[in-house]
């Protein structure tokens, strides 16, 4: 690895360290012991899942308690609007328009963060510990103002960190933030499992079975994520002569999972939001609905499967543009054997992508739900879902690919310099 790549990796690790440090900065005026006690008693529902994705920042009520989810929610809204309104979709494709598009997402993130932070702040007013201590140690109105500004600042910092990692580091910044939050909870989960075994609450054979499920899930994810359909491409003799000293790709790679980890993140964000809000209610009817859509319920997992499949098709239709690929192929003098250039090529690529997306969507839906169902069938007293494993493995694979691509790019630059 050359110096530039090492600097990018170190920069990425530095920003991730900053993110983890922010998780320990509490919102002013909060009794952390009361909040932690509350989350310990709700570790197996939507609040526990939110806490896991935030790297336990929520249980500490840090300034990044809301995490990066407001930004993801804003991105979902904008993606849906871009697919609905052609003018917004055109703006997204243009270089100057993309800057405006991202600016709209940032402003939407601010609005969503303020709404959520005010809701969380007001909800803490009714929270008390077992000894009757209040979760708020200052005046209510002052606390709402201070906590809202603190959480908004924290979310904006996370959004900035994510953008800096994407632009100046290695990998997708937003995905790496979620990745770091999940990974940071692994040591605590291992320690909790050991305690359960030592206390006799869990059988050692059950632990072995869980490890087998985890390894099988990781293996399935790696196998499918590396899978792709290579559509053969031929070039005219003139093009081959012009590029005889350069490598011309003779196939179009179409991944089985075109949408990546985005559908699982989108589905989790949508389902966790109402479950989290309802969980803080004192109304019995609202609490019953919260239990109905809790991450440990079958309803949640059925909805998760359906949402993941929907977003897999939706996001794949946005990211894979067969018309642009066919036009670029035609301009470069390439064609798919047996398929006419132009609309026929676009139709053929769309058909191939649709078939692959069907299997990719089913795979994502099963990975997001089946591991939890198997673990629940064994009577395990804590939440374990495939979404966390899916995010961790996919982000790790994507980051490794980008590191390898950077290495190859550096090699080509070195060879070009030597040739000159």
XYZ file of C-alpha atoms in Angstrom:
420
model
C 0.000 0.000 0.000
C 1.284 3.425 -0.891
C 1.251 6.474 1.345
C -1.968 7.910 -0.121
C -3.967 4.742 0.602
C -2.540 4.450 4.129
C -3.519 8.082 4.803
C -7.074 7.395 3.620
C -7.361 4.333 5.880
C -5.959 6.233 8.871
C -8.324 9.149 8.167
C -11.281 6.740 8.078
C -10.232 5.099 11.358
C -9.761 8.544 12.925
C -13.308 9.612 12.009
C -14.724 6.309 13.310
C -12.850 6.878 16.592
C -14.365 10.380 16.767
C -17.807 8.835 16.252
C -17.246 6.390 19.115
C -16.032 9.203 21.401
C -19.184 11.217 20.660
C -21.244 8.228 21.861
C -19.926 8.923 25.384
C -20.877 12.631 25.437
C -24.266 12.810 27.236
C -26.987 15.370 26.670
C -26.828 18.020 29.476
C -29.403 17.675 32.242
C -29.999 13.904 31.981
C -29.824 11.330 34.762
C -27.911 8.659 32.847
C -28.492 5.944 35.483
C -32.278 6.211 35.078
C -32.033 6.092 31.277
C -29.675 3.086 31.363
C -31.993 1.278 33.778
C -34.889 1.873 31.364
C -32.999 0.531 28.350
C -31.745 -2.506 30.263
C -35.390 -3.451 30.875
C -36.232 -2.911 27.177
C -33.257 -4.675 25.609
C -35.417 -7.147 23.656
C -37.770 -4.765 21.862
C -37.519 -1.920 19.355
C -35.588 0.255 21.807
C -32.950 -2.452 22.181
C -32.607 -2.711 18.413
C -32.260 1.077 18.069
C -29.669 1.050 20.841
C -27.700 -1.674 19.045
C -27.597 0.276 15.757
C -26.398 3.379 17.625
C -23.557 1.514 19.379
C -25.248 1.916 22.815
C -25.322 5.701 22.364
C -29.078 5.763 23.040
C -28.773 4.034 26.444
C -26.251 6.738 27.425
C -28.479 9.424 25.851
C -25.459 10.915 24.139
C -25.627 13.822 21.713
C -25.648 11.264 18.849
C -28.544 9.271 20.331
C -30.607 9.717 17.161
C -27.662 8.393 15.168
C -27.623 8.644 11.398
C -31.229 7.427 11.029
C -32.704 10.939 10.408
C -30.336 11.285 7.450
C -31.333 7.839 6.156
C -35.028 8.709 6.559
C -34.477 11.956 4.628
C -32.656 9.990 1.904
C -35.584 7.552 1.652
C -38.042 10.432 1.236
C -35.893 12.064 -1.459
C -35.381 8.779 -3.333
C -39.146 8.224 -3.413
C -39.752 11.807 -4.590
C -36.999 11.535 -7.234
C -38.645 8.384 -8.591
C -42.067 10.079 -8.596
C -41.172 13.524 -10.006
C -39.035 13.491 -13.221
C -37.677 17.018 -12.602
C -36.202 15.967 -9.260
C -34.804 12.796 -10.832
C -33.163 14.879 -13.577
C -31.682 17.199 -10.938
C -30.099 14.205 -9.230
C -28.301 13.111 -12.417
C -26.694 16.502 -13.103
C -23.497 17.572 -11.323
C -24.801 20.971 -10.161
C -28.226 19.502 -9.527
C -26.751 16.776 -7.334
C -25.355 19.432 -4.996
C -28.818 20.982 -4.653
C -30.304 17.501 -4.173
C -27.887 16.733 -1.313
C -28.578 20.159 0.201
C -32.311 19.367 0.280
C -31.521 16.076 2.043
C -29.492 17.967 4.666
C -32.303 20.444 5.342
C -34.818 17.580 5.550
C -32.490 15.828 8.007
C -32.505 18.931 10.224
C -36.323 19.013 10.287
C -36.633 15.278 11.060
C -33.936 15.491 13.750
C -35.650 18.413 15.476
C -39.007 16.611 15.493
C -37.476 13.409 16.884
C -35.285 15.183 19.447
C -38.208 17.213 20.811
C -40.297 14.030 21.016
C -37.531 12.164 22.885
C -36.966 15.111 25.246
C -40.637 15.393 26.134
C -40.926 11.631 26.555
C -38.134 11.639 29.138
C -40.241 13.889 31.356
C -42.423 10.920 32.353
C -39.502 8.515 32.798
C -38.556 7.634 36.384
C -36.235 5.069 37.927
C -37.123 2.317 40.383
C -36.265 4.606 43.286
C -38.508 7.366 41.903
C -35.698 9.490 40.466
C -36.581 11.595 37.436
C -34.630 11.188 34.184
C -34.385 14.995 33.909
C -32.405 16.992 36.455
C -33.201 20.510 35.178
C -36.265 22.572 34.194
C -38.370 20.851 31.518
C -38.509 23.747 29.030
C -34.782 24.378 29.373
C -34.065 20.664 28.925
C -36.152 20.405 25.728
C -34.291 23.363 24.208
C -30.814 22.170 25.274
C -31.337 18.506 24.370
C -32.882 19.327 20.975
C -29.927 21.525 20.031
C -27.457 18.927 21.386
C -29.017 16.034 19.434
C -29.301 18.136 16.283
C -25.614 19.036 16.593
C -24.725 15.376 17.126
C -26.647 14.200 14.061
C -25.135 16.965 11.922
C -21.665 15.921 13.124
C -22.382 12.311 12.149
C -23.627 13.407 8.729
C -20.452 15.477 8.263
C -18.261 12.565 9.412
C -20.017 10.253 6.945
C -19.489 12.674 4.056
C -15.826 13.192 4.966
C -15.201 9.426 5.040
C -16.884 9.003 1.638
C -14.988 11.893 0.014
C -11.578 11.656 1.668
C -11.408 8.191 3.223
C -12.183 4.627 2.152
C -15.699 3.215 1.800
C -19.194 4.602 2.235
C -19.191 6.874 5.294
C -22.826 6.365 6.347
C -22.551 2.576 6.076
C -19.280 2.574 8.033
C -20.885 4.584 10.860
C -23.675 2.002 11.174
C -21.047 -0.753 10.866
C -18.984 0.744 13.707
C -22.051 1.055 15.925
C -23.012 -2.607 15.458
C -19.448 -3.923 15.848
C -18.944 -1.920 19.054
C -21.833 -3.863 20.625
C -20.314 -7.290 19.831
C -17.980 -7.515 22.898
C -20.910 -6.720 25.210
C -23.090 -9.328 23.481
C -20.364 -11.964 23.866
C -19.917 -11.060 27.534
C -23.685 -11.244 28.122
C -23.842 -14.668 26.480
C -21.002 -15.957 28.686
C -22.853 -14.680 31.777
C -26.024 -16.484 30.675
C -24.085 -19.736 30.260
C -22.354 -19.333 33.645
C -25.684 -18.606 35.356
C -27.289 -21.663 33.797
C -29.821 -19.608 31.793
C -28.438 -20.861 28.499
C -27.189 -24.288 27.456
C -23.690 -24.552 25.968
C -25.155 -26.509 23.029
C -27.419 -23.534 22.335
C -24.336 -21.300 22.092
C -22.815 -23.744 19.576
C -26.048 -23.698 17.571
C -26.046 -19.871 17.540
C -22.442 -19.856 16.295
C -23.407 -22.272 13.518
C -26.309 -19.992 12.517
C -24.023 -16.930 12.521
C -21.353 -18.668 10.414
C -23.969 -20.032 8.005
C -25.487 -16.546 7.673
C -22.075 -14.970 7.019
C -21.238 -17.690 4.468
C -24.552 -17.218 2.634
C -24.079 -13.440 2.521
C -20.527 -13.693 1.155
C -21.567 -16.313 -1.432
C -24.468 -14.240 -2.794
C -22.719 -10.849 -2.551
C -19.827 -12.091 -4.668
C -22.220 -13.670 -7.191
C -22.834 -11.906 -10.500
C -24.127 -12.577 -14.003
C -21.550 -11.701 -16.640
C -23.279 -10.681 -19.861
C -20.787 -11.196 -22.740
C -19.907 -8.157 -24.875
C -18.168 -8.067 -28.267
C -16.461 -5.072 -29.876
C -15.851 -4.198 -33.493
C -12.377 -4.819 -34.893
C -11.765 -1.060 -35.177
C -12.387 -0.585 -31.455
C -10.107 -3.502 -30.552
C -7.311 -2.086 -32.725
C -7.664 1.334 -31.094
C -7.489 -0.209 -27.616
C -4.939 -2.933 -28.268
C -2.663 -1.567 -25.538
C -5.490 -1.190 -23.020
C -7.772 -3.697 -21.357
C -11.310 -3.649 -22.763
C -13.908 -5.371 -20.550
C -15.597 -8.109 -22.559
C -18.577 -8.533 -20.260
C -21.107 -6.506 -18.244
C -21.182 -7.666 -14.594
C -24.683 -7.617 -13.056
C -24.741 -8.497 -9.364
C -27.335 -10.837 -7.898
C -27.973 -8.245 -5.191
C -28.003 -4.960 -7.088
C -29.333 -2.894 -4.187
C -26.708 -3.880 -1.584
C -27.449 -3.271 2.082
C -29.733 -0.258 1.489
C -33.085 -2.184 1.534
C -32.344 -3.687 4.963
C -31.353 -0.270 6.375
C -34.411 1.446 4.862
C -36.794 -1.255 6.124
C -35.270 -1.176 9.622
C -35.509 2.628 9.765
C -39.178 2.637 8.740
C -40.242 -0.177 11.082
C -38.222 0.941 14.100
C -39.519 4.519 14.060
C -43.185 3.792 14.988
C -42.158 0.950 17.309
C -39.763 3.252 19.180
C -42.255 6.117 19.451
C -45.084 3.866 20.664
C -42.804 2.152 23.187
C -42.421 5.429 25.075
C -46.192 5.837 25.436
C -48.051 5.113 28.685
C -51.305 4.249 26.881
C -52.143 0.525 27.073
C -53.537 0.465 23.538
C -50.400 2.110 22.138
C -48.186 -0.286 24.120
C -50.156 -3.226 22.699
C -49.476 -1.955 19.163
C -45.795 -1.482 20.085
C -45.599 -5.112 21.247
C -47.371 -6.196 18.055
C -44.668 -4.610 15.859
C -41.762 -5.247 18.244
C -38.570 -6.704 16.638
C -39.179 -9.898 18.622
C -42.660 -10.386 17.109
C -43.568 -12.380 14.019
C -45.455 -9.363 12.640
C -42.275 -7.265 12.611
C -40.380 -9.951 10.700
C -43.170 -10.461 8.164
C -43.264 -6.715 7.548
C -39.449 -6.663 7.435
C -39.436 -9.334 4.708
C -42.049 -7.457 2.633
C -40.353 -4.059 3.041
C -36.911 -5.471 2.185
C -38.267 -7.120 -0.994
C -40.022 -3.880 -1.995
C -36.974 -1.678 -1.411
C -34.719 -4.197 -3.169
C -36.785 -3.846 -6.367
C -37.228 -0.095 -5.896
C -33.544 0.682 -5.291
C -32.350 -1.694 -8.026
C -34.607 0.095 -10.528
C -32.917 3.383 -9.571
C -29.281 2.234 -9.491
C -29.360 -0.006 -12.585
C -30.123 2.053 -15.708
C -30.173 -0.335 -18.647
C -30.864 2.473 -21.146
C -27.699 4.379 -20.194
C -25.625 1.167 -20.306
C -26.921 0.279 -23.779
C -26.258 3.820 -25.086
C -22.717 3.865 -23.698
C -22.102 0.408 -25.135
C -23.299 1.559 -28.553
C -21.057 4.664 -28.437
C -18.051 2.466 -27.625
C -18.754 0.156 -30.551
C -19.767 -2.770 -28.355
C -22.738 -5.112 -28.576
C -24.162 -8.197 -26.899
C -23.946 -11.211 -29.254
C -27.397 -12.101 -30.591
C -28.995 -8.849 -29.361
C -29.508 -5.740 -31.482
C -27.962 -2.494 -30.139
C -30.181 0.192 -28.651
C -33.624 -0.581 -27.229
C -33.257 -4.342 -27.666
C -30.060 -4.300 -25.587
C -31.744 -2.199 -22.888
C -34.701 -4.582 -22.816
C -32.412 -7.610 -22.573
C -30.404 -6.070 -19.713
C -33.614 -5.098 -17.894
C -34.888 -8.660 -18.184
C -31.639 -10.109 -16.811
C -31.544 -7.548 -13.987
C -35.196 -8.215 -13.060
C -34.608 -11.962 -12.746
C -31.497 -11.445 -10.632
C -33.234 -8.827 -8.480
C -36.073 -11.265 -7.751
C -33.631 -13.784 -6.278
C -31.603 -11.031 -4.649
C -34.712 -9.567 -2.990
C -35.815 -12.971 -1.664
C -32.286 -13.566 -0.367
C -32.236 -10.199 1.448
C -35.665 -10.838 2.943
C -34.692 -14.306 4.202
C -31.359 -13.116 5.623
C -33.178 -10.299 7.442
C -35.676 -12.642 9.128
C -34.698 -16.337 9.170
C -31.701 -16.109 11.599
C -33.915 -14.453 14.216
C -36.664 -17.065 13.744
C -34.148 -19.891 14.254
C -32.678 -18.227 17.345
C -36.133 -17.596 18.814
C -37.093 -21.233 18.237
C -34.190 -22.205 20.510
C -35.551 -19.995 23.315
C -32.650 -17.526 23.356
C -33.513 -14.610 25.693
C -31.948 -11.841 23.560
C -32.480 -10.367 20.116
C -30.311 -11.593 17.251
C -31.216 -10.528 13.728
C -29.709 -11.109 10.331
C -29.893 -7.396 9.467
C -26.936 -6.614 11.742
C -24.861 -9.467 10.263
C -25.902 -8.428 6.749
C -24.782 -4.829 7.296
C -21.476 -5.840 8.903
C -20.534 -8.362 6.180
C -21.676 -6.224 3.241
C -19.904 -3.102 4.484
C -16.738 -5.129 5.137
C -16.849 -6.603 1.598
C -17.545 -3.194 0.018
C -14.699 -1.553 1.953
C -12.255 -4.315 1.003
C -13.252 -3.951 -2.654
C -12.604 -0.212 -2.540
C -9.205 -0.759 -0.923
C -8.320 -3.260 -3.667
C -9.571 -0.859 -6.361
C -7.395 1.900 -4.885
C -4.392 -0.449 -4.917
C -4.956 -1.359 -8.583
C -5.374 2.308 -9.462
C -2.053 3.119 -7.794
C -0.367 0.297 -9.738
C -1.717 1.612 -13.060
C -0.576 5.135 -12.187
C 2.908 3.812 -11.366
C 3.087 1.847 -14.645
C 1.914 4.909 -16.613
C 4.590 7.059 -14.944
C 7.252 4.465 -15.790
C 6.032 4.318 -19.425
C 6.239 8.091 -19.705
